[in-house]
Amino acid sequence: MDKSYERLLEAYAVTKKYLKQQIDLGFDRLYLSKDKEKEEEENFSDSVEGDLQKFYQRIKDCKKCPLHVTRTNFVFGEGSGKSRILFVGEAPGREEDIQGKPFVGQAGKLLDKILKAIDFSREEVYIANVLKCRPPGNRDPQPDEIKACEPYLLKQIEILKPEIICALGRISAQALMKTKSPLGQLRGRFHDYHGIKLIVTYHPAALLRYPQYKKGCWEDVQMLRREYDKVFK
Ligand code: SF4
């Protein structure tokens, strides 16, 4: 094959990959050199809160998957930018969709109690979901919805740089760990998630339906607290 044609193909592949990454992260335009100042303005700063806010502004009107049609509110996530722990659920429910905040329904109240039981408050940690929009009727997220939305969570992780991630429920754990293993096989130990400690426990909504899982959840969050104390005390 002609060398210049080969180089052209390489450049095409690199450009295509770059454009896909930008689209996945919510960019809807490309900056040419004369737009350099504007690009720098929109670039992320060195403050976590500022970066999260800029990222929120960039993606809050996302229409990458069909869930944007049925959502009432986009649910970005909330908490402290200084938090070293990130809790990740699967998707907003009815109440979260109405209020635009994560974990504010019955399951959210239970999560608050769980946090309190291990001496954390909601304000001290960061809470987000794999999906930012509610699946109708609270059905399970579809694989293509997770694929479309996951880059947003990964960017949040990149900005927050947590020491510990707690995946709440099977969907969140399987999405983060790229596994189909059942929840029971993922609980009870720390996993390595790109250098971040990841622990898996039940989703609070599951605990409301199956109170017999509360004991297991209690063991998981105690393990989380011990690890946190080991790292930060
Ligand atoms: S679920 Fe995620 S990818 Fe789909 S529209 Fe909402 S923000 Fe966009």
PDB file of C-alpha atoms and ligand atoms in Angstrom:
ATOM      1  CA  MET A   1       0.000   0.000   0.000  1.00  0.00           C
ATOM      2  CA  ASP A   2       1.193   3.494  -0.833  1.00  0.00           C
ATOM      3  CA  LYS A   3       2.864   5.136   2.242  1.00  0.00           C
ATOM      4  CA  SER A   4       0.932   8.388   2.031  1.00  0.00           C
ATOM      5  CA  TYR A   5      -2.337   6.464   1.761  1.00  0.00           C
ATOM      6  CA  GLU A   6      -1.359   4.449   4.860  1.00  0.00           C
ATOM      7  CA  ARG A   7      -0.660   7.679   6.769  1.00  0.00           C
ATOM      8  CA  LEU A   8      -3.996   9.068   5.649  1.00  0.00           C
ATOM      9  CA  LEU A   9      -5.773   5.971   6.964  1.00  0.00           C
ATOM     10  CA  GLU A  10      -3.915   6.241  10.292  1.00  0.00           C
ATOM     11  CA  ALA A  11      -4.848   9.914  10.610  1.00  0.00           C
ATOM     12  CA  TYR A  12      -8.456   9.054   9.822  1.00  0.00           C
ATOM     13  CA  ALA A  13      -8.530   6.336  12.533  1.00  0.00           C
ATOM     14  CA  VAL A  14      -6.969   8.661  15.145  1.00  0.00           C
ATOM     15  CA  THR A  15      -9.370  11.500  14.282  1.00  0.00           C
ATOM     16  CA  LYS A  16     -12.364   9.174  14.399  1.00  0.00           C
ATOM     17  CA  LYS A  17     -11.327   7.880  17.846  1.00  0.00           C
ATOM     18  CA  TYR A  18     -10.782  11.426  19.123  1.00  0.00           C
ATOM     19  CA  LEU A  19     -14.165  12.599  17.853  1.00  0.00           C
ATOM     20  CA  LYS A  20     -15.919   9.633  19.467  1.00  0.00           C
ATOM     21  CA  GLN A  21     -14.256  10.379  22.825  1.00  0.00           C
ATOM     22  CA  GLN A  22     -15.328  14.020  22.605  1.00  0.00           C
ATOM     23  CA  ILE A  23     -18.919  13.070  21.771  1.00  0.00           C
ATOM     24  CA  ASP A  24     -18.970  10.513  24.617  1.00  0.00           C
ATOM     25  CA  LEU A  25     -17.954  13.284  27.003  1.00  0.00           C
ATOM     26  CA  GLY A  26     -20.697  15.608  25.863  1.00  0.00           C
ATOM     27  CA  PHE A  27     -18.844  17.956  23.513  1.00  0.00           C
ATOM     28  CA  ASP A  28     -21.020  19.157  20.680  1.00  0.00           C
ATOM     29  CA  ARG A  29     -18.443  21.240  18.799  1.00  0.00           C
ATOM     30  CA  LEU A  30     -14.813  21.241  17.783  1.00  0.00           C
ATOM     31  CA  TYR A  31     -12.545  24.189  18.460  1.00  0.00           C
ATOM     32  CA  LEU A  32     -10.267  25.444  15.747  1.00  0.00           C
ATOM     33  CA  SER A  33      -7.101  27.340  16.684  1.00  0.00           C
ATOM     34  CA  LYS A  34      -8.772  30.767  16.522  1.00  0.00           C
ATOM     35  CA  ASP A  35     -11.183  29.530  19.207  1.00  0.00           C
ATOM     36  CA  LYS A  36      -8.287  28.735  21.530  1.00  0.00           C
ATOM     37  CA  GLU A  37      -9.295  31.283  24.152  1.00  0.00           C
ATOM     38  CA  LYS A  38     -12.856  29.976  24.218  1.00  0.00           C
ATOM     39  CA  GLU A  39     -11.577  26.416  24.530  1.00  0.00           C
ATOM     40  CA  GLU A  40      -9.380  27.373  27.483  1.00  0.00           C
ATOM     41  CA  GLU A  41     -12.335  29.117  29.081  1.00  0.00           C
ATOM     42  CA  GLU A  42     -14.373  25.927  28.868  1.00  0.00           C
ATOM     43  CA  ASN A  43     -11.485  23.690  29.898  1.00  0.00           C
ATOM     44  CA  PHE A  44     -11.488  22.200  33.346  1.00  0.00           C
ATOM     45  CA  SER A  45      -9.900  24.167  36.172  1.00  0.00           C
ATOM     46  CA  ASP A  46      -7.963  22.745  39.070  1.00  0.00           C
ATOM     47  CA  SER A  47     -10.857  22.905  41.544  1.00  0.00           C
ATOM     48  CA  VAL A  48     -12.918  19.736  41.828  1.00  0.00           C
ATOM     49  CA  GLU A  49     -16.164  21.629  42.471  1.00  0.00           C
ATOM     50  CA  GLY A  50     -15.477  23.929  39.524  1.00  0.00           C
ATOM     51  CA  ASP A  51     -14.679  21.027  37.233  1.00  0.00           C
ATOM     52  CA  LEU A  52     -17.802  19.135  38.282  1.00  0.00           C
ATOM     53  CA  GLN A  53     -19.904  22.234  37.674  1.00  0.00           C
ATOM     54  CA  LYS A  54     -18.393  22.743  34.227  1.00  0.00           C
ATOM     55  CA  PHE A  55     -18.933  19.108  33.392  1.00  0.00           C
ATOM     56  CA  TYR A  56     -22.537  19.318  34.595  1.00  0.00           C
ATOM     57  CA  GLN A  57     -23.142  22.336  32.360  1.00  0.00           C
ATOM     58  CA  ARG A  58     -21.690  20.470  29.423  1.00  0.00           C
ATOM     59  CA  ILE A  59     -23.825  17.343  29.711  1.00  0.00           C
ATOM     60  CA  LYS A  60     -27.064  18.418  31.434  1.00  0.00           C
ATOM     61  CA  ASP A  61     -29.032  18.583  28.163  1.00  0.00           C
ATOM     62  CA  CYS A  62     -27.734  15.235  26.922  1.00  0.00           C
ATOM     63  CA  LYS A  63     -29.822  13.463  24.308  1.00  0.00           C
ATOM     64  CA  LYS A  64     -27.465  10.575  23.605  1.00  0.00           C
ATOM     65  CA  CYS A  65     -30.010   7.885  24.433  1.00  0.00           C
ATOM     66  CA  PRO A  66     -33.824   7.645  24.331  1.00  0.00           C
ATOM     67  CA  LEU A  67     -34.135   8.219  28.101  1.00  0.00           C
ATOM     68  CA  HIS A  68     -33.919  11.969  27.527  1.00  0.00           C
ATOM     69  CA  VAL A  69     -37.424  11.830  26.062  1.00  0.00           C
ATOM     70  CA  THR A  70     -39.068  10.514  29.224  1.00  0.00           C
ATOM     71  CA  ARG A  71     -36.949  12.190  31.910  1.00  0.00           C
ATOM     72  CA  THR A  72     -38.258  15.080  33.983  1.00  0.00           C
ATOM     73  CA  ASN A  73     -34.807  16.026  35.218  1.00  0.00           C
ATOM     74  CA  PHE A  74     -31.259  15.058  34.466  1.00  0.00           C
ATOM     75  CA  VAL A  75     -29.640  13.763  37.684  1.00  0.00           C
ATOM     76  CA  PHE A  76     -25.930  14.528  37.690  1.00  0.00           C
ATOM     77  CA  GLY A  77     -25.026  13.525  41.257  1.00  0.00           C
ATOM     78  CA  GLU A  78     -24.173  15.534  44.345  1.00  0.00           C
ATOM     79  CA  GLY A  79     -22.004  15.703  47.405  1.00  0.00           C
ATOM     80  CA  SER A  80     -18.679  17.029  48.486  1.00  0.00           C
ATOM     81  CA  GLY A  81     -15.981  17.614  45.913  1.00  0.00           C
ATOM     82  CA  LYS A  82     -13.523  16.849  48.728  1.00  0.00           C
ATOM     83  CA  SER A  83     -15.036  13.439  49.341  1.00  0.00           C
ATOM     84  CA  ARG A  84     -12.696  10.478  49.081  1.00  0.00           C
ATOM     85  CA  ILE A  85     -15.652   8.102  48.795  1.00  0.00           C
ATOM     86  CA  LEU A  86     -17.997   7.822  45.852  1.00  0.00           C
ATOM     87  CA  PHE A  87     -21.266   5.881  46.078  1.00  0.00           C
ATOM     88  CA  VAL A  88     -22.610   4.748  42.717  1.00  0.00           C
ATOM     89  CA  GLY A  89     -26.188   3.602  42.217  1.00  0.00           C
ATOM     90  CA  GLU A  90     -27.803   2.439  38.992  1.00  0.00           C
ATOM     91  CA  ALA A  91     -30.209   5.187  37.875  1.00  0.00           C
ATOM     92  CA  PRO A  92     -32.610   7.835  39.182  1.00  0.00           C
ATOM     93  CA  GLY A  93     -35.988   6.603  40.393  1.00  0.00           C
ATOM     94  CA  ARG A  94     -39.304   8.465  40.378  1.00  0.00           C
ATOM     95  CA  GLU A  95     -38.495  10.879  43.200  1.00  0.00           C
ATOM     96  CA  GLU A  96     -34.967  11.511  41.919  1.00  0.00           C
ATOM     97  CA  ASP A  97     -36.358  12.244  38.463  1.00  0.00           C
ATOM     98  CA  ILE A  98     -38.776  14.782  39.968  1.00  0.00           C
ATOM     99  CA  GLN A  99     -36.197  16.498  42.174  1.00  0.00           C
ATOM    100  CA  GLY A 100     -33.119  16.158  39.934  1.00  0.00           C
ATOM    101  CA  LYS A 101     -31.099  14.751  42.855  1.00  0.00           C
ATOM    102  CA  PRO A 102     -29.738  11.256  43.503  1.00  0.00           C
ATOM    103  CA  PHE A 103     -31.135   9.011  46.243  1.00  0.00           C
ATOM    104  CA  VAL A 104     -33.877  11.243  47.618  1.00  0.00           C
ATOM    105  CA  GLY A 105     -36.784   8.754  47.713  1.00  0.00           C
ATOM    106  CA  GLN A 106     -37.330   5.973  50.238  1.00  0.00           C
ATOM    107  CA  ALA A 107     -34.127   4.253  49.130  1.00  0.00           C
ATOM    108  CA  GLY A 108     -32.286   7.550  49.605  1.00  0.00           C
ATOM    109  CA  LYS A 109     -33.576   7.877  53.150  1.00  0.00           C
ATOM    110  CA  LEU A 110     -32.278   4.396  53.865  1.00  0.00           C
ATOM    111  CA  LEU A 111     -28.918   5.293  52.321  1.00  0.00           C
ATOM    112  CA  ASP A 112     -28.742   8.304  54.665  1.00  0.00           C
ATOM    113  CA  LYS A 113     -29.318   5.956  57.615  1.00  0.00           C
ATOM    114  CA  ILE A 114     -26.644   3.554  56.373  1.00  0.00           C
ATOM    115  CA  LEU A 115     -24.188   6.444  56.044  1.00  0.00           C
ATOM    116  CA  LYS A 116     -25.047   7.682  59.512  1.00  0.00           C
ATOM    117  CA  ALA A 117     -24.508   4.204  60.949  1.00  0.00           C
ATOM    118  CA  ILE A 118     -20.884   4.344  59.778  1.00  0.00           C
ATOM    119  CA  ASP A 119     -20.383   7.967  60.820  1.00  0.00           C
ATOM    120  CA  PHE A 120     -20.699   9.638  57.449  1.00  0.00           C
ATOM    121  CA  SER A 121     -23.181  12.247  56.349  1.00  0.00           C
ATOM    122  CA  ARG A 122     -24.521  12.688  52.840  1.00  0.00           C
ATOM    123  CA  GLU A 123     -22.711  16.041  52.647  1.00  0.00           C
ATOM    124  CA  GLU A 124     -19.334  14.379  53.272  1.00  0.00           C
ATOM    125  CA  VAL A 125     -19.538  11.837  50.460  1.00  0.00           C
ATOM    126  CA  TYR A 126     -20.344  12.004  46.761  1.00  0.00           C
ATOM    127  CA  ILE A 127     -23.313  10.149  45.290  1.00  0.00           C
ATOM    128  CA  ALA A 128     -23.945   9.478  41.605  1.00  0.00           C
ATOM    129  CA  ASN A 129     -25.561   6.925  39.321  1.00  0.00           C
ATOM    130  CA  VAL A 130     -24.457   5.002  36.259  1.00  0.00           C
ATOM    131  CA  LEU A 131     -27.401   6.501  34.329  1.00  0.00           C
ATOM    132  CA  LYS A 132     -28.273  10.166  34.665  1.00  0.00           C
ATOM    133  CA  CYS A 133     -31.880   9.793  33.468  1.00  0.00           C
ATOM    134  CA  ARG A 134     -34.673   7.622  34.827  1.00  0.00           C
ATOM    135  CA  PRO A 135     -35.612   4.474  32.920  1.00  0.00           C
ATOM    136  CA  PRO A 136     -39.427   4.495  32.584  1.00  0.00           C
ATOM    137  CA  GLY A 137     -41.164   2.564  35.352  1.00  0.00           C
ATOM    138  CA  ASN A 138     -37.786   2.036  37.068  1.00  0.00           C
ATOM    139  CA  ARG A 139     -36.976  -0.842  34.734  1.00  0.00           C
ATOM    140  CA  ASP A 140     -33.382  -2.093  34.584  1.00  0.00           C
ATOM    141  CA  PRO A 141     -31.075   0.045  32.435  1.00  0.00           C
ATOM    142  CA  GLN A 142     -30.483  -1.413  28.970  1.00  0.00           C
ATOM    143  CA  PRO A 143     -26.909  -2.207  27.868  1.00  0.00           C
ATOM    144  CA  ASP A 144     -26.975   0.487  25.161  1.00  0.00           C
ATOM    145  CA  GLU A 145     -28.153   3.086  27.708  1.00  0.00           C
ATOM    146  CA  ILE A 146     -25.295   2.137  30.037  1.00  0.00           C
ATOM    147  CA  LYS A 147     -22.857   2.312  27.133  1.00  0.00           C
ATOM    148  CA  ALA A 148     -24.076   5.789  26.191  1.00  0.00           C
ATOM    149  CA  CYS A 149     -24.073   7.195  29.723  1.00  0.00           C
ATOM    150  CA  GLU A 150     -21.091   5.503  31.349  1.00  0.00           C
ATOM    151  CA  PRO A 151     -18.455   7.933  29.990  1.00  0.00           C
ATOM    152  CA  TYR A 152     -20.102  10.615  32.152  1.00  0.00           C
ATOM    153  CA  LEU A 153     -19.621   8.564  35.313  1.00  0.00           C
ATOM    154  CA  LEU A 154     -16.043   7.793  34.316  1.00  0.00           C
ATOM    155  CA  LYS A 155     -15.366  11.504  33.867  1.00  0.00           C
ATOM    156  CA  GLN A 156     -16.880  12.203  37.306  1.00  0.00           C
ATOM    157  CA  ILE A 157     -14.527   9.582  38.761  1.00  0.00           C
ATOM    158  CA  GLU A 158     -11.605  11.177  36.930  1.00  0.00           C
ATOM    159  CA  ILE A 159     -12.485  14.583  38.400  1.00  0.00           C
ATOM    160  CA  LEU A 160     -13.251  13.380  41.943  1.00  0.00           C
ATOM    161  CA  LYS A 161     -10.374  10.909  42.207  1.00  0.00           C
ATOM    162  CA  PRO A 162     -11.974   8.965  45.072  1.00  0.00           C
ATOM    163  CA  GLU A 163      -9.934   6.532  47.158  1.00  0.00           C
ATOM    164  CA  ILE A 164     -12.924   4.239  47.593  1.00  0.00           C
ATOM    165  CA  ILE A 165     -15.940   3.539  45.391  1.00  0.00           C
ATOM    166  CA  CYS A 166     -18.971   1.762  46.795  1.00  0.00           C
ATOM    167  CA  ALA A 167     -21.125   0.231  44.069  1.00  0.00           C
ATOM    168  CA  LEU A 168     -24.720   0.056  45.232  1.00  0.00           C
ATOM    169  CA  GLY A 169     -26.385  -2.940  43.645  1.00  0.00           C
ATOM    170  CA  ARG A 170     -25.771  -5.402  40.853  1.00  0.00           C
ATOM    171  CA  ILE A 171     -26.244  -3.043  37.898  1.00  0.00           C
ATOM    172  CA  SER A 172     -23.733  -0.514  39.174  1.00  0.00           C
ATOM    173  CA  ALA A 173     -21.194  -3.180  40.164  1.00  0.00           C
ATOM    174  CA  GLN A 174     -21.478  -5.042  36.871  1.00  0.00           C
ATOM    175  CA  ALA A 175     -21.247  -1.833  34.836  1.00  0.00           C
ATOM    176  CA  LEU A 176     -18.155  -0.607  36.664  1.00  0.00           C
ATOM    177  CA  MET A 177     -16.398  -3.953  36.789  1.00  0.00           C
ATOM    178  CA  LYS A 178     -17.418  -5.096  33.311  1.00  0.00           C
ATOM    179  CA  THR A 179     -18.597  -8.419  34.634  1.00  0.00           C
ATOM    180  CA  LYS A 180     -21.730 -10.526  34.619  1.00  0.00           C
ATOM    181  CA  SER A 181     -20.951 -12.086  38.004  1.00  0.00           C
ATOM    182  CA  PRO A 182     -23.871 -12.027  40.429  1.00  0.00           C
ATOM    183  CA  LEU A 183     -23.835  -9.590  43.328  1.00  0.00           C
ATOM    184  CA  GLY A 184     -23.243 -12.389  45.839  1.00  0.00           C
ATOM    185  CA  GLN A 185     -19.895 -13.171  44.221  1.00  0.00           C
ATOM    186  CA  LEU A 186     -18.798  -9.540  44.149  1.00  0.00           C
ATOM    187  CA  ARG A 187     -19.578  -8.612  47.761  1.00  0.00           C
ATOM    188  CA  GLY A 188     -17.405  -9.196  50.795  1.00  0.00           C
ATOM    189  CA  ARG A 189     -14.041  -7.914  49.540  1.00  0.00           C
ATOM    190  CA  PHE A 190     -12.331  -4.971  47.910  1.00  0.00           C
ATOM    191  CA  HIS A 191     -11.685  -5.048  44.191  1.00  0.00           C
ATOM    192  CA  ASP A 192      -9.122  -3.022  42.315  1.00  0.00           C
ATOM    193  CA  TYR A 193     -10.819  -0.555  39.993  1.00  0.00           C
ATOM    194  CA  HIS A 194      -8.043   1.165  38.039  1.00  0.00           C
ATOM    195  CA  GLY A 195      -6.123   1.707  41.275  1.00  0.00           C
ATOM    196  CA  ILE A 196      -9.231   2.687  43.275  1.00  0.00           C
ATOM    197  CA  LYS A 197     -10.593   0.377  45.971  1.00  0.00           C
ATOM    198  CA  LEU A 198     -14.066  -0.767  45.002  1.00  0.00           C
ATOM    199  CA  ILE A 199     -16.530  -2.467  47.307  1.00  0.00           C
ATOM    200  CA  VAL A 200     -19.940  -3.799  46.327  1.00  0.00           C
ATOM    201  CA  THR A 201     -23.072  -3.931  48.422  1.00  0.00           C
ATOM    202  CA  TYR A 202     -26.833  -4.106  48.022  1.00  0.00           C
ATOM    203  CA  HIS A 203     -28.814  -1.251  46.536  1.00  0.00           C
ATOM    204  CA  PRO A 204     -30.903   0.386  49.297  1.00  0.00           C
ATOM    205  CA  ALA A 205     -34.051  -0.229  47.207  1.00  0.00           C
ATOM    206  CA  ALA A 206     -33.292  -3.968  47.361  1.00  0.00           C
ATOM    207  CA  LEU A 207     -32.936  -3.707  51.145  1.00  0.00           C
ATOM    208  CA  LEU A 208     -36.417  -2.188  51.319  1.00  0.00           C
ATOM    209  CA  ARG A 209     -37.807  -5.147  49.379  1.00  0.00           C
ATOM    210  CA  TYR A 210     -35.685  -7.814  51.061  1.00  0.00           C
ATOM    211  CA  PRO A 211     -34.846  -6.743  54.638  1.00  0.00           C
ATOM    212  CA  GLN A 212     -32.990 -10.031  55.147  1.00  0.00           C
ATOM    213  CA  TYR A 213     -30.109  -8.499  53.114  1.00  0.00           C
ATOM    214  CA  LYS A 214     -29.562  -5.741  55.671  1.00  0.00           C
ATOM    215  CA  LYS A 215     -27.127  -7.831  57.720  1.00  0.00           C
ATOM    216  CA  GLY A 216     -24.911  -8.361  54.659  1.00  0.00           C
ATOM    217  CA  CYS A 217     -25.058  -4.673  53.814  1.00  0.00           C
ATOM    218  CA  TRP A 218     -24.080  -3.794  57.371  1.00  0.00           C
ATOM    219  CA  GLU A 219     -21.021  -6.068  57.084  1.00  0.00           C
ATOM    220  CA  ASP A 220     -20.067  -4.454  53.764  1.00  0.00           C
ATOM    221  CA  VAL A 221     -20.295  -0.872  54.980  1.00  0.00           C
ATOM    222  CA  GLN A 222     -18.391  -1.686  58.157  1.00  0.00           C
ATOM    223  CA  MET A 223     -15.638  -3.077  55.941  1.00  0.00           C
ATOM    224  CA  LEU A 224     -15.764   0.163  53.951  1.00  0.00           C
ATOM    225  CA  ARG A 225     -15.477   2.253  57.117  1.00  0.00           C
ATOM    226  CA  ARG A 226     -12.515   0.205  58.388  1.00  0.00           C
ATOM    227  CA  GLU A 227     -10.713   0.668  55.074  1.00  0.00           C
ATOM    228  CA  TYR A 228     -11.438   4.398  55.110  1.00  0.00           C
ATOM    229  CA  ASP A 229     -10.047   4.703  58.638  1.00  0.00           C
ATOM    230  CA  LYS A 230      -6.968   2.727  57.636  1.00  0.00           C
ATOM    231  CA  VAL A 231      -6.273   5.136  54.771  1.00  0.00           C
ATOM    232  CA  PHE A 232      -7.230   8.427  56.417  1.00  0.00           C
ATOM    233  CA  LYS A 233      -6.634   8.081  60.163  1.00  0.00           C
TER     234      LYS A 233
HETATM  235  S1  SF4 B   1     -29.261   8.446  30.354  1.00  0.00           S
HETATM  236 FE1  SF4 B   1     -27.249   9.372  30.033  1.00  0.00          FE
HETATM  237  S2  SF4 B   1     -26.814   9.067  27.852  1.00  0.00           S
HETATM  238 FE2  SF4 B   1     -29.029   8.781  28.145  1.00  0.00          FE
HETATM  239  S3  SF4 B   1     -29.909  10.806  27.725  1.00  0.00           S
HETATM  240 FE3  SF4 B   1     -29.572  10.632  29.946  1.00  0.00          FE
HETATM  241  S4  SF4 B   1     -27.559  11.559  30.291  1.00  0.00           S
HETATM  242 FE4  SF4 B   1     -27.719  11.103  28.103  1.00  0.00          FE
END
